[in-house]
Short mmCIF file of C-alpha atoms in Angstrom, two decimals:
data_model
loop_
_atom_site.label_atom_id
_atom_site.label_comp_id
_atom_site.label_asym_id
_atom_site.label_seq_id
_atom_site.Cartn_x
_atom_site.Cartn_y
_atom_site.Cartn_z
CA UNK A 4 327.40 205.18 249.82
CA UNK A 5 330.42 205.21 247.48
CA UNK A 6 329.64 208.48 246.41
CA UNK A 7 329.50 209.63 250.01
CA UNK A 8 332.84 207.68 251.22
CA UNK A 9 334.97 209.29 248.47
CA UNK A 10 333.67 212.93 249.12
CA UNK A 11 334.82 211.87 252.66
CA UNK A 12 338.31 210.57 251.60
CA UNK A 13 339.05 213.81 249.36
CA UNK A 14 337.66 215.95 252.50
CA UNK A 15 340.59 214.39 254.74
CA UNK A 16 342.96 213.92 252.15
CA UNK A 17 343.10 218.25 251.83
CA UNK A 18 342.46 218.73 255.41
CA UNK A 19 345.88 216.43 255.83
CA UNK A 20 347.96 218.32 252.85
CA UNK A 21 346.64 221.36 253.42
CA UNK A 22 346.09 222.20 257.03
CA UNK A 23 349.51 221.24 258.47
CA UNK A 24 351.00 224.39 256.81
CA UNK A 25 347.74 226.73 257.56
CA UNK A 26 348.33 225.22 261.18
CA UNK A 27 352.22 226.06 261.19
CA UNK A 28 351.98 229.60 259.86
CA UNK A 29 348.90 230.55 262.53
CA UNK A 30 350.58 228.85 264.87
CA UNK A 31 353.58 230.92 264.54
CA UNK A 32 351.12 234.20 264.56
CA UNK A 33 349.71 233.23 267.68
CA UNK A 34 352.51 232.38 269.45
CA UNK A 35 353.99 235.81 268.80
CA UNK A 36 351.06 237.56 269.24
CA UNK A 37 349.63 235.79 272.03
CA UNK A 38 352.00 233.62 273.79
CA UNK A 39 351.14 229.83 274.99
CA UNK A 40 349.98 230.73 278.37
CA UNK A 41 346.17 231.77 279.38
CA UNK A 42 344.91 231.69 275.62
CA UNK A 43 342.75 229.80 273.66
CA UNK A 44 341.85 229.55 270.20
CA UNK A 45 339.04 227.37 268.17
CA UNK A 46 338.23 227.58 264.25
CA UNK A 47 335.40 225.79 262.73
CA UNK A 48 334.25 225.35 259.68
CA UNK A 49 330.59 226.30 260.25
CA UNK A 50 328.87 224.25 257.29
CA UNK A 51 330.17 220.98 258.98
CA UNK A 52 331.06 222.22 262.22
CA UNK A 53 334.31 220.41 262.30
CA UNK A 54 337.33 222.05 264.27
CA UNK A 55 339.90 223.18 261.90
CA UNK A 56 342.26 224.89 264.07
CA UNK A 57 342.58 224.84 268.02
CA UNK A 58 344.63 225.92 270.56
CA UNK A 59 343.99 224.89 274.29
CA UNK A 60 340.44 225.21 272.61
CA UNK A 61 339.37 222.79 275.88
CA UNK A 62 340.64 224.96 278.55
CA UNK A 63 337.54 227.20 280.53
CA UNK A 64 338.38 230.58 280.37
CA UNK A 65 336.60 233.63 281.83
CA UNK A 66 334.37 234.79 277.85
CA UNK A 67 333.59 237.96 279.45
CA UNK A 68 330.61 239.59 276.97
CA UNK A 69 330.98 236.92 274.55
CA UNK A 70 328.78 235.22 276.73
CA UNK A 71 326.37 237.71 275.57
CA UNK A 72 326.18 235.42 272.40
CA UNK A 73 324.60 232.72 274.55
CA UNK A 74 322.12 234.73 276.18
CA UNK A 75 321.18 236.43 273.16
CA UNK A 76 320.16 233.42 271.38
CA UNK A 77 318.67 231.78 274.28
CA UNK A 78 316.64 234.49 274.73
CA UNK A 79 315.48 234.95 270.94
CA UNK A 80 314.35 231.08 271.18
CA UNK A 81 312.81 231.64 274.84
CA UNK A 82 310.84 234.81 274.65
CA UNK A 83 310.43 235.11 270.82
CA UNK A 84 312.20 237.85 268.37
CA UNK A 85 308.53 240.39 268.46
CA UNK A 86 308.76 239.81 272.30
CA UNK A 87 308.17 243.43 273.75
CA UNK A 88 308.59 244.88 277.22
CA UNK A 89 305.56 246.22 278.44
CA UNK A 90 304.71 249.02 281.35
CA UNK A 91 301.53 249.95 282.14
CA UNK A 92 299.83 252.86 283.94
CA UNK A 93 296.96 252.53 286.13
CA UNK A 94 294.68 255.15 288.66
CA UNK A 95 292.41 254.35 291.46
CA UNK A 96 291.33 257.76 291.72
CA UNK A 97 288.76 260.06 289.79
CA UNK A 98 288.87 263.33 288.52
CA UNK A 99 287.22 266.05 290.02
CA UNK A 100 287.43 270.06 288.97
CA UNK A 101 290.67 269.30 286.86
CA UNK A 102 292.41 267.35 289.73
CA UNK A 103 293.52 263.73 289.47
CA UNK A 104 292.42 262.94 293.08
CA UNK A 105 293.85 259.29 293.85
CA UNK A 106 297.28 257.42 292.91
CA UNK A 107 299.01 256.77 289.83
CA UNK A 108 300.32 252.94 289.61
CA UNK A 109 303.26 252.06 287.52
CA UNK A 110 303.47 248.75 286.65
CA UNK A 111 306.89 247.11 284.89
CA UNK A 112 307.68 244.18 283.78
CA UNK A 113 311.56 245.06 282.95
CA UNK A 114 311.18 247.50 279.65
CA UNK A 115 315.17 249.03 279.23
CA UNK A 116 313.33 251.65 276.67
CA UNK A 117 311.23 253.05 279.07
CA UNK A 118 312.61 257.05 278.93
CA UNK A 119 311.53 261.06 279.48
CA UNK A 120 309.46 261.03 276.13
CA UNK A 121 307.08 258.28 277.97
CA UNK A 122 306.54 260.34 280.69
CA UNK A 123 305.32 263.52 278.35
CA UNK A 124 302.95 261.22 276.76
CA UNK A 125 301.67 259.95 280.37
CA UNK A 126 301.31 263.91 281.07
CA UNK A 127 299.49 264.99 277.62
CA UNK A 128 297.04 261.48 278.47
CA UNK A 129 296.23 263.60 281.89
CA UNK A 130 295.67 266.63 279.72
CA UNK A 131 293.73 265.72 277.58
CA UNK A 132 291.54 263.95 280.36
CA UNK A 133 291.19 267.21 282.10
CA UNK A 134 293.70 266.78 284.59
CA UNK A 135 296.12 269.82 285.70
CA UNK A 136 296.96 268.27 289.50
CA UNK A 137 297.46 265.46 291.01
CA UNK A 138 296.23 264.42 295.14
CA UNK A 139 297.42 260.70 295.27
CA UNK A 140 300.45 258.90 295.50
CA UNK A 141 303.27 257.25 292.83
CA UNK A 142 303.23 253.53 293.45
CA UNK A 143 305.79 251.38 291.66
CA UNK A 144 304.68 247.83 291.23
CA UNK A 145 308.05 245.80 290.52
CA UNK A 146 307.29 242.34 291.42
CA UNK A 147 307.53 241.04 288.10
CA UNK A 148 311.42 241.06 289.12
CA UNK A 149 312.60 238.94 292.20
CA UNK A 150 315.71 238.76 293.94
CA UNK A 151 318.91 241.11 294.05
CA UNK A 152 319.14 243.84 291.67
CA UNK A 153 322.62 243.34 291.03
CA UNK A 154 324.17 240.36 289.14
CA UNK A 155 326.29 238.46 291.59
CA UNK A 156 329.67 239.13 290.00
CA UNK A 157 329.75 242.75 290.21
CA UNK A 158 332.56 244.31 292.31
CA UNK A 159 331.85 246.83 294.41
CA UNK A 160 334.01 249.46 293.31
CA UNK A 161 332.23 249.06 289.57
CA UNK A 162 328.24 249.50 291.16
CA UNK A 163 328.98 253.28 290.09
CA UNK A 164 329.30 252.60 286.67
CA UNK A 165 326.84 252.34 283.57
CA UNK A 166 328.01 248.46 282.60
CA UNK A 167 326.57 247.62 286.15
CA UNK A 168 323.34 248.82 286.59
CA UNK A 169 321.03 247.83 289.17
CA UNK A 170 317.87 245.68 287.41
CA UNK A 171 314.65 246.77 288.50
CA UNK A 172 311.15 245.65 286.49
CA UNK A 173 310.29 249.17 286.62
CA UNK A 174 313.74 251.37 284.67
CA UNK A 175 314.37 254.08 282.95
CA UNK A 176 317.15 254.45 280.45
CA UNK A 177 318.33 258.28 279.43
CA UNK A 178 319.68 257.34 276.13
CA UNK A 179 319.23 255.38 272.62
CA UNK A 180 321.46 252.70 273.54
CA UNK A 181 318.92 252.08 276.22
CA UNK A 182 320.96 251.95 279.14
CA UNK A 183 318.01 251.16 281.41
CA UNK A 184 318.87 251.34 285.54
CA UNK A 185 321.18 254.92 284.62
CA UNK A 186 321.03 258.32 284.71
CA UNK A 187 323.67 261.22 282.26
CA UNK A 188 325.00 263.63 284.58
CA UNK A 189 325.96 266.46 282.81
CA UNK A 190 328.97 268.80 284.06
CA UNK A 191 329.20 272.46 282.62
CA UNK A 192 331.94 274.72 283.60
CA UNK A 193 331.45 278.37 284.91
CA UNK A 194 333.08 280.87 285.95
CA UNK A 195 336.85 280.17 286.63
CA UNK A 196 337.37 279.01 290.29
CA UNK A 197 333.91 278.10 290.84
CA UNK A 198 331.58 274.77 291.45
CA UNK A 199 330.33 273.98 287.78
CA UNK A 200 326.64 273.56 286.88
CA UNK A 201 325.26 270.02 287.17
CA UNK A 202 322.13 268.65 284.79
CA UNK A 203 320.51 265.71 284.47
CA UNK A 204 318.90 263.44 282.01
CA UNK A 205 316.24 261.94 281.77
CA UNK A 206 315.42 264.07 285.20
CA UNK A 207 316.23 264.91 288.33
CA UNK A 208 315.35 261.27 290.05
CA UNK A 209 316.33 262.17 293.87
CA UNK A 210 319.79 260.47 294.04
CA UNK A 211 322.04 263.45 296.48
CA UNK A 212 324.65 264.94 294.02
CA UNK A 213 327.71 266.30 296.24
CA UNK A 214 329.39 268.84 294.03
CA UNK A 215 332.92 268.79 294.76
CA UNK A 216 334.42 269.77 291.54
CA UNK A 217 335.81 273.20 290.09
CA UNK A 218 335.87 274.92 287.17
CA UNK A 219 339.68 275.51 285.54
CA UNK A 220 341.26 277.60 282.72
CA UNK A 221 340.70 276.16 279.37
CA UNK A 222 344.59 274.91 278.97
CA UNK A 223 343.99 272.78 282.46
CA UNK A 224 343.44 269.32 282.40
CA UNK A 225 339.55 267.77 282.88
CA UNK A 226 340.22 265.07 285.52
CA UNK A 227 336.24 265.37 286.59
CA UNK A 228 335.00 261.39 287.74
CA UNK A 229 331.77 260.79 289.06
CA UNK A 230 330.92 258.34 291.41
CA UNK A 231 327.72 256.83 293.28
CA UNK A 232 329.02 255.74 296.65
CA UNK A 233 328.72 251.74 297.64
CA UNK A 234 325.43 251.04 298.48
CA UNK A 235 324.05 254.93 298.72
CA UNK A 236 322.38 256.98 296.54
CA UNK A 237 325.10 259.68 296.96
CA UNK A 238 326.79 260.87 293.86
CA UNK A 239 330.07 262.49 294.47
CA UNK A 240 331.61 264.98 291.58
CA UNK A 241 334.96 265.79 291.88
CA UNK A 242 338.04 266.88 289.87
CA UNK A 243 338.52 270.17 287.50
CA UNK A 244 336.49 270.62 284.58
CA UNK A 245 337.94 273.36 282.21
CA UNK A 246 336.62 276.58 280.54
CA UNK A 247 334.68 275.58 277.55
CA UNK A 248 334.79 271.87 277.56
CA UNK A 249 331.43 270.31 279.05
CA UNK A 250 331.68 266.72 280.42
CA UNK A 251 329.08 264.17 280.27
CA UNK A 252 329.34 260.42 282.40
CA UNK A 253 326.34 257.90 283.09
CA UNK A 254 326.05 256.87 286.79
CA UNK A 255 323.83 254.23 288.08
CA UNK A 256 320.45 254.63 289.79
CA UNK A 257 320.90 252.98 293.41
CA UNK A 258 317.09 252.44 293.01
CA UNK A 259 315.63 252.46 289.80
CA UNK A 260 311.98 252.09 291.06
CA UNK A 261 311.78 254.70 293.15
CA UNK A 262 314.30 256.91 290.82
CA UNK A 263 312.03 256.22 287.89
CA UNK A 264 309.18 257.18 290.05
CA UNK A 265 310.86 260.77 290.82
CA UNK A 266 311.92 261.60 287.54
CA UNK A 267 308.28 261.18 286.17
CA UNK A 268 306.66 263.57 288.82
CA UNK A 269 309.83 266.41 287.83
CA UNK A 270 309.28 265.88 284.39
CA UNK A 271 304.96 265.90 284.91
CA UNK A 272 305.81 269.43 287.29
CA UNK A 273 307.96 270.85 284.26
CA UNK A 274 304.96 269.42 281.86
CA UNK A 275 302.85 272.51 284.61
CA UNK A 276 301.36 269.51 285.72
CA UNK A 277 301.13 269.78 290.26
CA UNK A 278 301.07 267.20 292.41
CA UNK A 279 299.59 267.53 296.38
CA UNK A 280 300.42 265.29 299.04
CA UNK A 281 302.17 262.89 297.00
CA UNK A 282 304.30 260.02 298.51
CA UNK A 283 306.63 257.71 296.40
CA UNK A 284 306.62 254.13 297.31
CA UNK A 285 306.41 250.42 296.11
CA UNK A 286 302.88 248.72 295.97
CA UNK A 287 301.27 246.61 293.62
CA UNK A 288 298.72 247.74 291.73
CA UNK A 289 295.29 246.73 293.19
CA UNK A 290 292.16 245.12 291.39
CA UNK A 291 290.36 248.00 291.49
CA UNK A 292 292.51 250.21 289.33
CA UNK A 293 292.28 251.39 285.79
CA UNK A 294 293.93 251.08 282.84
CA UNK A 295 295.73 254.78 281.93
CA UNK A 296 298.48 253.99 279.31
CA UNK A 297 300.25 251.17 278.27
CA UNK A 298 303.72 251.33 276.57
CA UNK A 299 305.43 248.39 274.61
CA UNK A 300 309.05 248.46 273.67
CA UNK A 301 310.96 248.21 270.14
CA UNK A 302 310.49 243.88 269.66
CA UNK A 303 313.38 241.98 270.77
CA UNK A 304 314.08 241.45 267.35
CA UNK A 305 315.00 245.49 267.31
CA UNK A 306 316.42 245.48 270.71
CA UNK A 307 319.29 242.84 270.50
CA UNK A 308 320.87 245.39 267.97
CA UNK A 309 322.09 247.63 270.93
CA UNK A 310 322.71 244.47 273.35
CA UNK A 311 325.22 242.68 270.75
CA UNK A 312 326.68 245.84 268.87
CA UNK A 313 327.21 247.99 272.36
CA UNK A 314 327.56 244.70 274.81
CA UNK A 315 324.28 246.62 276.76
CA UNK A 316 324.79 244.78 280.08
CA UNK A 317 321.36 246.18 281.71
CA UNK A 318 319.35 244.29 278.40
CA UNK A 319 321.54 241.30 279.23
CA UNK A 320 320.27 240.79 283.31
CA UNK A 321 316.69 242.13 281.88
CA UNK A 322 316.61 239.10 279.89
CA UNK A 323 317.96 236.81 281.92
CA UNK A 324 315.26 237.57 284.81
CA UNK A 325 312.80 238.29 281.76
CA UNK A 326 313.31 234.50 280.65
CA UNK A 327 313.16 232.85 284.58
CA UNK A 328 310.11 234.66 284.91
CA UNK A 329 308.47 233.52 281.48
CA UNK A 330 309.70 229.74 281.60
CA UNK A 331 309.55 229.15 285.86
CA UNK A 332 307.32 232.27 286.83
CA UNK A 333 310.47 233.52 289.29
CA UNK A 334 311.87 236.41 287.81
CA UNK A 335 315.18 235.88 289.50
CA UNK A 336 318.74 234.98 288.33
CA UNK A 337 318.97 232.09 289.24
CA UNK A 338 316.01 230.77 287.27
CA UNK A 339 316.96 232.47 284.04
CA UNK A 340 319.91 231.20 284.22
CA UNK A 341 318.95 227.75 284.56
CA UNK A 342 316.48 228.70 281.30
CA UNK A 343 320.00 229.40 279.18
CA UNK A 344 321.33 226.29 280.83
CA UNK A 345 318.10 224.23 279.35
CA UNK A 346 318.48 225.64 276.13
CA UNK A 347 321.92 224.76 275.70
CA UNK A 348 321.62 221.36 276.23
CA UNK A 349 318.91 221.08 273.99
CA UNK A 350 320.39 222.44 271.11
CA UNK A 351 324.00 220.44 271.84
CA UNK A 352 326.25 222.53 273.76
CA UNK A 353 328.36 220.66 276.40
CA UNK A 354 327.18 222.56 279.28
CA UNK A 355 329.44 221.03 281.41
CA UNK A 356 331.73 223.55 279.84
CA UNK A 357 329.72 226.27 280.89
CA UNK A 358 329.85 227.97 284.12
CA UNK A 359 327.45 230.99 284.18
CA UNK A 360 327.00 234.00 287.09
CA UNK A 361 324.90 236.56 284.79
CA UNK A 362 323.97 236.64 281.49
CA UNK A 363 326.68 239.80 280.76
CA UNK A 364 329.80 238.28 280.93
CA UNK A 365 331.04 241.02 283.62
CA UNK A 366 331.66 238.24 286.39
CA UNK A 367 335.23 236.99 286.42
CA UNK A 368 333.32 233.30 287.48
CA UNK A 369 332.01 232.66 284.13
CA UNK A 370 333.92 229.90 282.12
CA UNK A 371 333.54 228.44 278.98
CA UNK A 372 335.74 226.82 276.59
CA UNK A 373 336.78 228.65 272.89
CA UNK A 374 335.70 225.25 271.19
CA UNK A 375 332.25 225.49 273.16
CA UNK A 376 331.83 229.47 271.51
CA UNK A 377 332.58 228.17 268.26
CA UNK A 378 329.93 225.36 268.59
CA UNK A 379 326.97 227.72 269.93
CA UNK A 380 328.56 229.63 266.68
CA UNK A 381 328.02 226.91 264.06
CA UNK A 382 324.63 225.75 265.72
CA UNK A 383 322.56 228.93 265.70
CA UNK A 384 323.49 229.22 261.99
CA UNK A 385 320.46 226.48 261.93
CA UNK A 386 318.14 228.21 264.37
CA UNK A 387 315.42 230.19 263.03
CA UNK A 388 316.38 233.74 264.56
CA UNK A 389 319.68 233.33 262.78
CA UNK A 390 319.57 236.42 260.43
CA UNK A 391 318.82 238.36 263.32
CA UNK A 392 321.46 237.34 265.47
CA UNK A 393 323.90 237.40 262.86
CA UNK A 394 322.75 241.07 261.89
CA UNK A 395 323.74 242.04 265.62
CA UNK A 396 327.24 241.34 265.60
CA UNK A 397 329.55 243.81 265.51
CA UNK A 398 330.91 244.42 261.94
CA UNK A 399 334.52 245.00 261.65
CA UNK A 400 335.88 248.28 260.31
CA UNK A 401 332.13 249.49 259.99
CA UNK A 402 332.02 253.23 261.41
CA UNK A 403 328.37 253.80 261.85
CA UNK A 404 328.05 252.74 265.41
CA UNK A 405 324.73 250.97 264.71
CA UNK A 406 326.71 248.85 262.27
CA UNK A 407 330.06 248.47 263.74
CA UNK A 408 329.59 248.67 267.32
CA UNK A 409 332.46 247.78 269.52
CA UNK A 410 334.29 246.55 266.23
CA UNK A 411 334.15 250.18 264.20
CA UNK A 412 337.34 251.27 265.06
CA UNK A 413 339.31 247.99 264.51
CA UNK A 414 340.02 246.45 261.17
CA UNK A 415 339.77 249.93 259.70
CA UNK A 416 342.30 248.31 256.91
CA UNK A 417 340.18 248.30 253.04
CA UNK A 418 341.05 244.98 252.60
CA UNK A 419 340.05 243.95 256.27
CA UNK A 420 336.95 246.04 256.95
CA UNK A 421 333.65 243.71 256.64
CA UNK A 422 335.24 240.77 256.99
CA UNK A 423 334.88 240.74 260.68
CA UNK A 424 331.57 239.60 262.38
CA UNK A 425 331.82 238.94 265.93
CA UNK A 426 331.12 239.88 269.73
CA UNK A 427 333.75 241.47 271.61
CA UNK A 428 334.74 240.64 275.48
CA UNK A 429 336.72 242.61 278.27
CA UNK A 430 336.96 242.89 281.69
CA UNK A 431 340.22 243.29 283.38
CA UNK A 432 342.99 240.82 282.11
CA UNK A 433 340.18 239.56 279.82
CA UNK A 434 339.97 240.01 275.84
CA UNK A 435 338.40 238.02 273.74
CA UNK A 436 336.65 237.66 270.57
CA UNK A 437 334.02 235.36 269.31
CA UNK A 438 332.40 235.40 265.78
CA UNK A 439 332.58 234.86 262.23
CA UNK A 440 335.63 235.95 260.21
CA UNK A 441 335.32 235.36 255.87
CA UNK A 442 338.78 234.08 255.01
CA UNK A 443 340.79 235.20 251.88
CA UNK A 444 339.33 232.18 250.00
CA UNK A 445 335.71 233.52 250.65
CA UNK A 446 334.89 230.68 252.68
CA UNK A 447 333.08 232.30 255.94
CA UNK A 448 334.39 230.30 259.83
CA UNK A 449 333.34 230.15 262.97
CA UNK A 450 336.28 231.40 265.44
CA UNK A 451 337.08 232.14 268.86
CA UNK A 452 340.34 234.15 270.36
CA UNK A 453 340.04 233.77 274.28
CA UNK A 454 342.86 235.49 277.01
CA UNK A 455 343.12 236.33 280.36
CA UNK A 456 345.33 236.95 283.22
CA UNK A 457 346.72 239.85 280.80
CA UNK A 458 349.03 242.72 282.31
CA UNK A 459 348.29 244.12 278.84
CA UNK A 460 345.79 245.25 276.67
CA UNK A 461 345.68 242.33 274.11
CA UNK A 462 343.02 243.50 271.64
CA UNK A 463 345.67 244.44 268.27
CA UNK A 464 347.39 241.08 269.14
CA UNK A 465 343.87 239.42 269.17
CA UNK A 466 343.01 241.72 265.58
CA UNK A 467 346.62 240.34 264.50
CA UNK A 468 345.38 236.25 264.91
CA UNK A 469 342.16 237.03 263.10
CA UNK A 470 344.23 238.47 260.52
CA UNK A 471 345.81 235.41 259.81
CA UNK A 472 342.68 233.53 260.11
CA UNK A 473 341.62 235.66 257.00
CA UNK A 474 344.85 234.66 255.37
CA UNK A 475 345.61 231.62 255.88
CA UNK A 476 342.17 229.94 254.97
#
């Protein structure tokens, strides 16, 4: 008890001598970096968990994708790090002569790696079974999902774009990053004065692509946007795209079922695989089907790589519906939502300092506190997943985009660059940072740098304050 009273005494006697001046000179940092107003700040040291520096570290801010650190951990404990995604194939029908006569019934159960490749294997399965044509329908059986397909806080002018996808059970995602619920339209110029080609990955899924743009001389500028109208699976392309510079965007699917759907039957037709009298429509798959093919996807263990590292808003919804339907059987948002809630409480977060919309951050009515970030921070560090969480951050100055994510291109510095392990946040007016930083003493903390209400970009002032974090401790 001595023993343990002393090491306490010598504890507060440095963290009296020495952090006034630490305090003082960060202080200073911030305030010219950051101001006083709509900021907030919180240092730990993550071994005790103590505070050891805050700033309005109280106040509920909007976290924007740090709150992608939450959901990522509640959703390693929930669902397990080999959790895998599943969609499964199934036919009522029977072949006859080389003809598949009957439906093909896609079942999901949310898998964001679900892409083109998938389909070719469906199509060499048919082949090698015989089957050259297919008389039957495309059901998609999507009830593992309930509820809107869009998190509440999107804004309508952002449903367009890839960070707000609509969530489906049964996706498709056109790229590595696995940006399930979206489509790469590709824009190729032609001849000068004319509409450029448009392509497609993974396919051709039926959205109506309204080709409004025109092809410039190379020395013009490429102002090309494209843009899925509100509520309409109309895709407008406009602007100038110029001689010898291709242009490449990710739109979202206004209905990734049925889009999904689509894009397999192109992709079988291309495969010289015909379908005859074929309808595309929802419909759960009945008792009396079969078993075809059954694809898992890369264990979440894999999979929360691209969801921390890229901020992958379509894995973030997937697991938050993924996790209400696993705990409560409702595959909603609501209910995984109130699964992230649960878990937070029970491993001591103050979730009365949590308001939560979606489990991406995008939704300007999330709050949390900087001193609540740096908590979940200094907790997990205890939690079993840990290593893999920690692996998923963002690494600071890293340039391989699998290692550095969002954070390769800052803290580029030599004597900066892997110091900085953390999740980054933005949506308009809103930059933050949430992580772990190792200070110039080796020592590694637990920080968080919150702002909003900016009228500028704030992310080198934010850099500048972590900085002095690495300095000054």
């Amino acid at each position: 008890m001595i023993k343990r009273y002393t090491a306490l005494i010598t504890v507060l006697f440095m963290f009296c001598y020495v952090h006034p001046i630490q305090a003082k000179s960060l202080n200073e940092t911030i305030q010219q970096y950051l101001g006083t107003d709509n900021i907030s700040v919180s240092i730990r040291d993550p071994e005790t968990g103590e505070i050891v520096y805050e700033k309005n570290g109280d106040v509920g801010m909007k976290p924007a994708s740090t709150l992608k650190l939450l959901t990522a951990a509640s959703a390693l404990h929930t669902l397990g790090e080999q959790h895998r995604f599943q969609t499964d194939v199934y036919t009522d029908g029977k072949i006859e002569n080389g003809e598949l006569v009957g439906n093909l019934y896609f079942k999901g159960r949310g898998d964001p790696t679900f892409q083109k490749n998938n389909f070719l294997q469906i199509a060499d399965i048919l082949k090698v079974l015989g089957v050259h044509s297919i008389r039957g329908n495309l059901y998609g059986d999507d009830l593992h999902f309930q509820g809107a397909a869009l998190s509440p806080g999107i804004a309508k002018d952002d449903e367009s774009y890839y960070y707000a996808p609509r969530i489906s059970a049964l996706t498709m995602s056109p790229d590595q990053d696995f940006d399930a619920g979206t489509m790469i339209v590709h824009v190729k110029p032609t001849e000068i004065g004319n509409k450029p080609m448009i392509e497609f990955e993974p396919n051709d899924c039926g959205m109506i692509f309204i080709n409004q743009a025109k092809t410039v001389a190379s020395n013009e500028k490429n102002t090309i946007e494209i843009i899925r109208k509100h509520r309409s699976n109309e895709v407008v392309i406009s602007g100038n795209i110029p001689v010898g510079e291709p242009h490449k965007d990710w739109v979202t699917l206004y209905d990734p079922t049925l889009n999904t759907l689509i894009a397999f039957k192109k992709t079988l037709e291309e495969a010289g695989v015909s379908f005859y009298d074929t309808a595309i429509e929802r419909k759960a798959v009945p008792k009396n089907a079969v078993l075809l093919y059954t694809k898992h996807s890369l264990p979440l263990e894999v999979l929360v790589h691209p969801f921390l590292k890229l901020s992958n808003n379509s894995i973030a919804d997937i697991l938050v519906k993924t996790m209400g339907q696993t705990v409560y059987g409702h595959g909603d948002f609501k209910s995984g939502l109130n699964v992230i809630r649960y878990y937070g409480e029970q491993i001591g977060l103050n979730m009365e300092f949590w308001q939560l919309e979606d489990g991406s951050g995008i939704s300007y009515k999330n709050r949390t506190t900087a001193n609540e970030l740096t908590n979940l921070l200094v907790i997990v560090r205890h939690e079993p997943y840990f290593p893999i969480f920690f692996s998923s951050l963002p690494v600071g100055g890293e340039k391989k985009r699998e290692i550095g994510g969002s954070l390769r291109e800052r803290y580029l510095d030599d004597h900066l660059k892997g110091r900085v392990f953390a999740k980054t946040g933005h949506i308009s007016g809103v930059y933050t940072l949430a992580g772990y930083v190792k200070a110039k003493s080796g020592k590694m903390y637990a920080f968080a740098v919150m702002t909003q209400n900016q009228q500028k970009n704030k992310i080198k002032d934010i850099d500048k304050v972590v900085e002095a974090m690495m300095e000054q401790y």
